[in-house]
Short mmCIF file of C-alpha atoms in Angstrom, two decimals:
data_model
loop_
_atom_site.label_atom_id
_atom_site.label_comp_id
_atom_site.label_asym_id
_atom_site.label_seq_id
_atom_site.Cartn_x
_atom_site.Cartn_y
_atom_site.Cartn_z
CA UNK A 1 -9.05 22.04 4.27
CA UNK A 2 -10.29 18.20 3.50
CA UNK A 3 -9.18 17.04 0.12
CA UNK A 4 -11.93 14.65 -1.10
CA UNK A 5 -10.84 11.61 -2.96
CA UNK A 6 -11.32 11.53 -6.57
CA UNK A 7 -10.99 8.01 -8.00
CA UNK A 8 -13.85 5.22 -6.57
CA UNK A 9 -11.59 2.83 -5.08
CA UNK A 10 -14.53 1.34 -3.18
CA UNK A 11 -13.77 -0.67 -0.10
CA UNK A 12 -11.16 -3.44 -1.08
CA UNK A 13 -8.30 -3.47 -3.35
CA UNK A 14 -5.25 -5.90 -3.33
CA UNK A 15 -1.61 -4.88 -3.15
CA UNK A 16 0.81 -6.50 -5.70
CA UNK A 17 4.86 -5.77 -5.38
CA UNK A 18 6.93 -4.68 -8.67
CA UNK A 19 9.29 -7.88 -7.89
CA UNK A 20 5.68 -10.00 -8.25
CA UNK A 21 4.77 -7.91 -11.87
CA UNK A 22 8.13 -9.01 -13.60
CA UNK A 23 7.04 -12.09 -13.12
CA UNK A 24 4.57 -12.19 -15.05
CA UNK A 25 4.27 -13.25 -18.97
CA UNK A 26 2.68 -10.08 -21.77
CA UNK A 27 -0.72 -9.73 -21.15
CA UNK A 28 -0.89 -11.70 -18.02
CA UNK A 29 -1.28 -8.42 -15.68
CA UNK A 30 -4.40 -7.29 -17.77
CA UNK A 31 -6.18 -11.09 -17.52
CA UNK A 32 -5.11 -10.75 -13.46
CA UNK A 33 -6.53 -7.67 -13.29
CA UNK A 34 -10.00 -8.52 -15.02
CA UNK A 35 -9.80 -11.38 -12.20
CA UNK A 36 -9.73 -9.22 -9.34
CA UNK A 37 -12.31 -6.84 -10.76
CA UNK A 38 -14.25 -9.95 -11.42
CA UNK A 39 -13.82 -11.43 -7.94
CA UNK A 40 -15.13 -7.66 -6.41
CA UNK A 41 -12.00 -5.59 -6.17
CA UNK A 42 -11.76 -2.44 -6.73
CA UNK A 43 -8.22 -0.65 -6.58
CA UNK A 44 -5.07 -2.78 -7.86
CA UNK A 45 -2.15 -1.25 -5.87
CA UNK A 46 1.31 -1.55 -7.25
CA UNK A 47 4.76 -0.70 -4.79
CA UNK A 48 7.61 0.70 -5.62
CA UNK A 49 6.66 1.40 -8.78
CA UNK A 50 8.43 3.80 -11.61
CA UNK A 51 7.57 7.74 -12.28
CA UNK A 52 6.49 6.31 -15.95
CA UNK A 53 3.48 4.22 -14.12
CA UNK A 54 4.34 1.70 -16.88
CA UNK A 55 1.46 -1.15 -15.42
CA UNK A 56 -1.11 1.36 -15.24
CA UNK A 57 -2.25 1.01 -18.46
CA UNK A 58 -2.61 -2.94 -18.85
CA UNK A 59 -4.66 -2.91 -15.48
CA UNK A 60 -6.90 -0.65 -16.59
CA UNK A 61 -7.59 -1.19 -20.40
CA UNK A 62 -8.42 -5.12 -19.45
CA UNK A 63 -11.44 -3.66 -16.87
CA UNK A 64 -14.10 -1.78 -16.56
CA UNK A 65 -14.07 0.23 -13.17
CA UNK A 66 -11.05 -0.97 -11.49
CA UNK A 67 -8.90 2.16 -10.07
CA UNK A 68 -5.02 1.70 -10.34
CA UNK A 69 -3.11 3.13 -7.55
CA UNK A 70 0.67 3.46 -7.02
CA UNK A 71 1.97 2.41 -3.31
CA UNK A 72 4.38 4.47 -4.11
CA UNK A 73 6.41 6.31 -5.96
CA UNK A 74 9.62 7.09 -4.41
CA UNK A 75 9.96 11.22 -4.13
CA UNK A 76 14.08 10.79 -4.37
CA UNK A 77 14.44 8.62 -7.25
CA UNK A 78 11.46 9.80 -9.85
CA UNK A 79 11.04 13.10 -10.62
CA UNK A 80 8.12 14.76 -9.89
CA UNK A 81 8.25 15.59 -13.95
CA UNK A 82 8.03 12.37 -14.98
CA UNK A 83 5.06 11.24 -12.41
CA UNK A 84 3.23 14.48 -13.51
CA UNK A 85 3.28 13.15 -17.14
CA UNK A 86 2.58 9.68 -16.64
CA UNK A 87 -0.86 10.81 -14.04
CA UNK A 88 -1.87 12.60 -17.52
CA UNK A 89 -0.79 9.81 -19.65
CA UNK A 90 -3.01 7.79 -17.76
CA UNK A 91 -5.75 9.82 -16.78
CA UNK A 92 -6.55 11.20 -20.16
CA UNK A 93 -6.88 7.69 -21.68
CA UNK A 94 -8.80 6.36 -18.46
CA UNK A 95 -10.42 9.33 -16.30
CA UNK A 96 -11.05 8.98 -13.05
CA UNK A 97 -9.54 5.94 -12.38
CA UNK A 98 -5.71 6.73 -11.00
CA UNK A 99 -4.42 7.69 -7.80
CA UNK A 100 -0.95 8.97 -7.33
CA UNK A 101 0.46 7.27 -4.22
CA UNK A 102 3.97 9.47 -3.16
CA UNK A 103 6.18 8.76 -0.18
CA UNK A 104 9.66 9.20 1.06
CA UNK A 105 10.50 5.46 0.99
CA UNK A 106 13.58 4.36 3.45
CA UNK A 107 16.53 5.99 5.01
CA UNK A 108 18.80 3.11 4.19
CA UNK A 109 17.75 2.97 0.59
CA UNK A 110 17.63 6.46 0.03
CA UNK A 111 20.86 8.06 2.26
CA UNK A 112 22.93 9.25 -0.47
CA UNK A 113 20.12 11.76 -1.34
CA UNK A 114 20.06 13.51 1.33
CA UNK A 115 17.41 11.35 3.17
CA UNK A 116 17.63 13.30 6.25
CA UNK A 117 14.81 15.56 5.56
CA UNK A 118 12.71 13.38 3.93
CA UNK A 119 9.55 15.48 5.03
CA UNK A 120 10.69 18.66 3.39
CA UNK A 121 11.05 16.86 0.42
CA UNK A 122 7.86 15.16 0.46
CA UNK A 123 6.11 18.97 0.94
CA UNK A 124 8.33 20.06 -2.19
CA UNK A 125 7.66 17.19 -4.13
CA UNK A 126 3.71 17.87 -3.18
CA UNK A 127 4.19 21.33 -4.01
CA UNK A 128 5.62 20.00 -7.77
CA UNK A 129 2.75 17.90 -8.70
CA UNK A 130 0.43 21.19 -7.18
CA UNK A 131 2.37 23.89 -9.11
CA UNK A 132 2.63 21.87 -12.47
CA UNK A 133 1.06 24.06 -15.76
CA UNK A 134 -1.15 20.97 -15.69
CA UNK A 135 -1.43 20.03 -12.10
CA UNK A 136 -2.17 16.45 -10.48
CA UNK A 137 -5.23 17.33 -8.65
CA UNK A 138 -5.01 16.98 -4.71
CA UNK A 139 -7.79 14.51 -4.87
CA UNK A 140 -5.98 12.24 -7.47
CA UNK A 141 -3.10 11.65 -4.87
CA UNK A 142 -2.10 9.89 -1.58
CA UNK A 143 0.87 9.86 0.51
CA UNK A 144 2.44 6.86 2.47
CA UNK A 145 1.69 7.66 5.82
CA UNK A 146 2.74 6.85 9.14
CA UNK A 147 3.67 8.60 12.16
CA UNK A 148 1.58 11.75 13.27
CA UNK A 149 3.32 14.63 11.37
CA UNK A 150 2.78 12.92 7.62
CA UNK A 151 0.04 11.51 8.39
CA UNK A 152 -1.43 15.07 9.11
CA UNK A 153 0.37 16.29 6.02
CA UNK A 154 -1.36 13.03 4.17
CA UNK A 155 -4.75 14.90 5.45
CA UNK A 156 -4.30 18.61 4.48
CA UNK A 157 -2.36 18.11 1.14
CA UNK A 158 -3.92 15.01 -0.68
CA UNK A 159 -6.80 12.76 -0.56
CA UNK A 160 -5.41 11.04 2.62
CA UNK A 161 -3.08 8.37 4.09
CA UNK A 162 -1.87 4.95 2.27
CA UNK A 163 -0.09 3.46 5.74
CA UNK A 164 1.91 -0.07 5.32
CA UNK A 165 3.01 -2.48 7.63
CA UNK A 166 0.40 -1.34 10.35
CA UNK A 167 -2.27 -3.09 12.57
CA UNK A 168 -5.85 -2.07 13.35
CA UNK A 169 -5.00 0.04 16.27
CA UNK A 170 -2.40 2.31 13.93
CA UNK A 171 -6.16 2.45 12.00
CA UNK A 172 -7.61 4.05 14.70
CA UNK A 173 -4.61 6.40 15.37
CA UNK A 174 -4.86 7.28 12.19
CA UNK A 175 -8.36 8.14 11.88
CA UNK A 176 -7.56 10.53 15.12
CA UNK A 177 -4.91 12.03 13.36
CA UNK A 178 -6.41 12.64 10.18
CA UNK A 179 -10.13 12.96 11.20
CA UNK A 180 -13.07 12.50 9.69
CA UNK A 181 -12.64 13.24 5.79
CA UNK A 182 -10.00 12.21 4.29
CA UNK A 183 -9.34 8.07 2.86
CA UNK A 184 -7.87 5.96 5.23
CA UNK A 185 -6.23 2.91 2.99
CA UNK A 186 -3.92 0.60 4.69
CA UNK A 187 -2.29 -1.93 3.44
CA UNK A 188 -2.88 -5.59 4.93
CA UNK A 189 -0.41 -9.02 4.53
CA UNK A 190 -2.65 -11.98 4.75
CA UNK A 191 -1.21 -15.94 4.74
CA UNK A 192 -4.32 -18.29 3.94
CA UNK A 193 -2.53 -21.46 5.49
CA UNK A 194 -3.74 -22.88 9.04
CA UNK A 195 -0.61 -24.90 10.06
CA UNK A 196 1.24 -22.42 12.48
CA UNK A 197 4.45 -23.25 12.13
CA UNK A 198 4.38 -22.14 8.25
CA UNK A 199 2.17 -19.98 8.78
CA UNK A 200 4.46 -17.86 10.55
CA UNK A 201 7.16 -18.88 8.54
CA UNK A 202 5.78 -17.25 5.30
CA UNK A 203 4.67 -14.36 7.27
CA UNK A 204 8.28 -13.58 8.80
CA UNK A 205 9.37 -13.67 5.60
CA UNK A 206 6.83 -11.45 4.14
CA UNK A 207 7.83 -8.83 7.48
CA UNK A 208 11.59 -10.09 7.33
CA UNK A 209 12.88 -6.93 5.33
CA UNK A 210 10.75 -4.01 6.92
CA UNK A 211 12.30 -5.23 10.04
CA UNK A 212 15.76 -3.56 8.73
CA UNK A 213 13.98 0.13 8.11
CA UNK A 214 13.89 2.53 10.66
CA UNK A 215 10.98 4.08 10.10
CA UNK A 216 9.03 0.71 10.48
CA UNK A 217 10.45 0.08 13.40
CA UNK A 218 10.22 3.69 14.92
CA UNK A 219 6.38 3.18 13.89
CA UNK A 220 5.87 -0.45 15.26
CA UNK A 221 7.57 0.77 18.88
CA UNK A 222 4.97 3.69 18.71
CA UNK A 223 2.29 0.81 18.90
CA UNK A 224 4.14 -0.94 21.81
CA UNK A 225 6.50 -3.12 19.94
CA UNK A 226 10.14 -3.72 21.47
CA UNK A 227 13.59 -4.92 20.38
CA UNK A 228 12.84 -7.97 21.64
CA UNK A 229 9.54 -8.37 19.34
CA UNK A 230 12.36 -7.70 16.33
CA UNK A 231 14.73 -10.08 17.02
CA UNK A 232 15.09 -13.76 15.59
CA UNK A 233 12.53 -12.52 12.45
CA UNK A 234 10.17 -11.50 14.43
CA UNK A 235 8.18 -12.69 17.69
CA UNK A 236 5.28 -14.69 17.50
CA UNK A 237 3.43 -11.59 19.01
CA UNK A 238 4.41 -9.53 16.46
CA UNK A 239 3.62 -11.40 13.40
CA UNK A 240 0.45 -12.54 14.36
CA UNK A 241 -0.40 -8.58 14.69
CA UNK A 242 1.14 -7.96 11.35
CA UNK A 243 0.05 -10.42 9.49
CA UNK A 244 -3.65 -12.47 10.15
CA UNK A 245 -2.98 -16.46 9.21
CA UNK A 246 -5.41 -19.07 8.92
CA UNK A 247 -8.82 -19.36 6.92
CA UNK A 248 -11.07 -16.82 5.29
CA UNK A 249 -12.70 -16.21 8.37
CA UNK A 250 -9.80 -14.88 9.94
CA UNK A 251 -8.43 -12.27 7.32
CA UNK A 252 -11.99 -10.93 7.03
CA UNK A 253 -12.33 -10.38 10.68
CA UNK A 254 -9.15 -8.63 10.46
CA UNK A 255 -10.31 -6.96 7.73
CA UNK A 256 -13.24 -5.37 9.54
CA UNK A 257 -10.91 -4.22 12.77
CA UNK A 258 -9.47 -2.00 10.24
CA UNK A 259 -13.16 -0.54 8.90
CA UNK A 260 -14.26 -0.36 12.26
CA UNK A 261 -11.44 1.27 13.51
CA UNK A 262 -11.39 3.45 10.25
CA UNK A 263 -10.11 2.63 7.62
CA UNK A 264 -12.00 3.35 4.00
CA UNK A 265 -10.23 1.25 2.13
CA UNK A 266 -7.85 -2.29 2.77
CA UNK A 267 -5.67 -3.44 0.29
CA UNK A 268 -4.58 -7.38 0.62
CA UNK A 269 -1.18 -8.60 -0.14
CA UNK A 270 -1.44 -12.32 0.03
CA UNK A 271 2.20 -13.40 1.10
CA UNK A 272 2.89 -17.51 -0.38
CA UNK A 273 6.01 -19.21 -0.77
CA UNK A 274 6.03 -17.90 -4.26
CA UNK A 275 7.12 -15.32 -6.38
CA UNK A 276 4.35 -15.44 -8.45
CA UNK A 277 0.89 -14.08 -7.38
CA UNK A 278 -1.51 -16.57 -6.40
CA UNK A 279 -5.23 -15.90 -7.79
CA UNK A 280 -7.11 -18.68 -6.55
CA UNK A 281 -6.44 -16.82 -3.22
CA UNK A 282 -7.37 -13.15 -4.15
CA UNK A 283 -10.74 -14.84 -5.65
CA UNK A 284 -11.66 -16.71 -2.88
CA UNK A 285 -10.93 -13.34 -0.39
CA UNK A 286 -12.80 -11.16 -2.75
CA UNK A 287 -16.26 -13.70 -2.90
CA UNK A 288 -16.17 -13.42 1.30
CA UNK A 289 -14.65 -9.63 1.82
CA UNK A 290 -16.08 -7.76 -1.45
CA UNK A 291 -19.57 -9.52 -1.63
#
């Protein structure tokens, strides 16, 4: 059965990291946010965020209609208890406008809890938020998605898929896999810089640490990629796949590979050689993508 999607996270969103968050000063994430909704956003994804969903809260009191979306929390290390209270936390306050991103994370950063069945455990954490005396409704939530079997899973339990790391043609796999129903939202690392050289440089460091987890790299060799694409940071051929460089233009026609190969949603993350998010860059995508 197709799980519709319950919050409107319309077509564009933008994907912020928990290490870019603590950089920021009190108040400064709800000001950001009223930016992006501003600029034509409509989802603010966080990663590797808590059970507790402590950012949801500033994101959403400082807008109007902007959906906040986690991308993900980690099924080992927060309890299923804990995201089950914070989704009602949350939702009661602001209905309709959270989505509960799970996922299994990373072998090496999970392996001493028992990471080797890591799809069992997503099912039982699924099952948790499901079987709760107040439930997270199937249509609230999303699952980090790649290869076939969770991505399937992604389809028939929840809303849909929330892939990372992936190109327009895992888009269209995707789609196959899941069909026609449920959301398709992958993630997307953009550079706005036209100088090649650091270009690439600020994209192989945006890739540099994804090339460590196996699950990455069992999904990029799915889409043709080799060792020798891995090595040295990263071939030219491979970053330029992962991660569109240049002007405007050129993340927005990478943009629409992924719609027309798919995908319902894309969520930006805008890799500089900062720690600190950068909005002159998410307002100038969102006036050419979100327009």
């Amino acid at each position: 059965m197709t799980v519709r999607i319950g919050p409107d996270i319309g077509r564009l969103g933008v994907w912020l990291s928990s290490t870019q968050l603590g950089q920021l000063e009190p108040g400064e994430l709800g000001e950001i946010a009223a930016g992006l909704e501003g600029a034509g956003y409509r989802a603010v994804w966080v990663g590797s965020i808590r059970g507790d969903l402590p950012p949801a809260e500033s994101v959403l009191a400082a807008t109007d209609k902007l959906a906040f979306a986690s991308g993900i929390v980690n099924v080992w290390s927060e309890p299923a208890e804990q995201a089950i209270a914070a989704y009602h936390r949350v939702d009661t306050a602001y209905p309709g406008r959270i989505l509960l991103g799970v996922g299994a994370g990373h072998r090496e950063r999970n392996a001493t809890q028992g990471y080797q069945r890591p799809y069992a455990k997503v099912v039982d954490y699924l099952d948790a938020l499901a079987a709760a005396p107040d439930p997270v409704p199937a249509e609230n939530t999303v699952l980090a998605a790649l290869g076939p079997k969770v991505l399937k899973l992604a389809g028939e339990r929840t809303a849909g898929a929330h892939p990372y790391l992936v190109t327009p043609e895992h888009t269209r796999q995707a789609r196959e896999v899941l069909g026609a129903g449920p959301l398709l939202a992958p993630e997307q690392k953009v550079v706005l810089e036209a100088d090649p050289s650091r270009a690439r440089t600020l994209a192989r460091a945006g890739i540099a640490r994804y090339l460590e987890l196996t699950n990455y790299l069992a999904n990029l060799r799915r889409l043709g990629f080799t060792d020798a694409d891995f090595a040295d940071g990263g071939s030219d051929r491979l970053v330029d796949a992962l991660v569109p460089w240049g002007d405007v233009s050129v993340v927005a026609a990478r943009v629409e590979e992924h719609y027309a190969a798919g995908a319902d949603h894309v969520c930006l993350q805008v890799l500089t050689d900062e720690r600190r998010p950068r909005q002159e860059h998410w307002r100038v995508l969102g006036e050419a993508l979100a327009g």
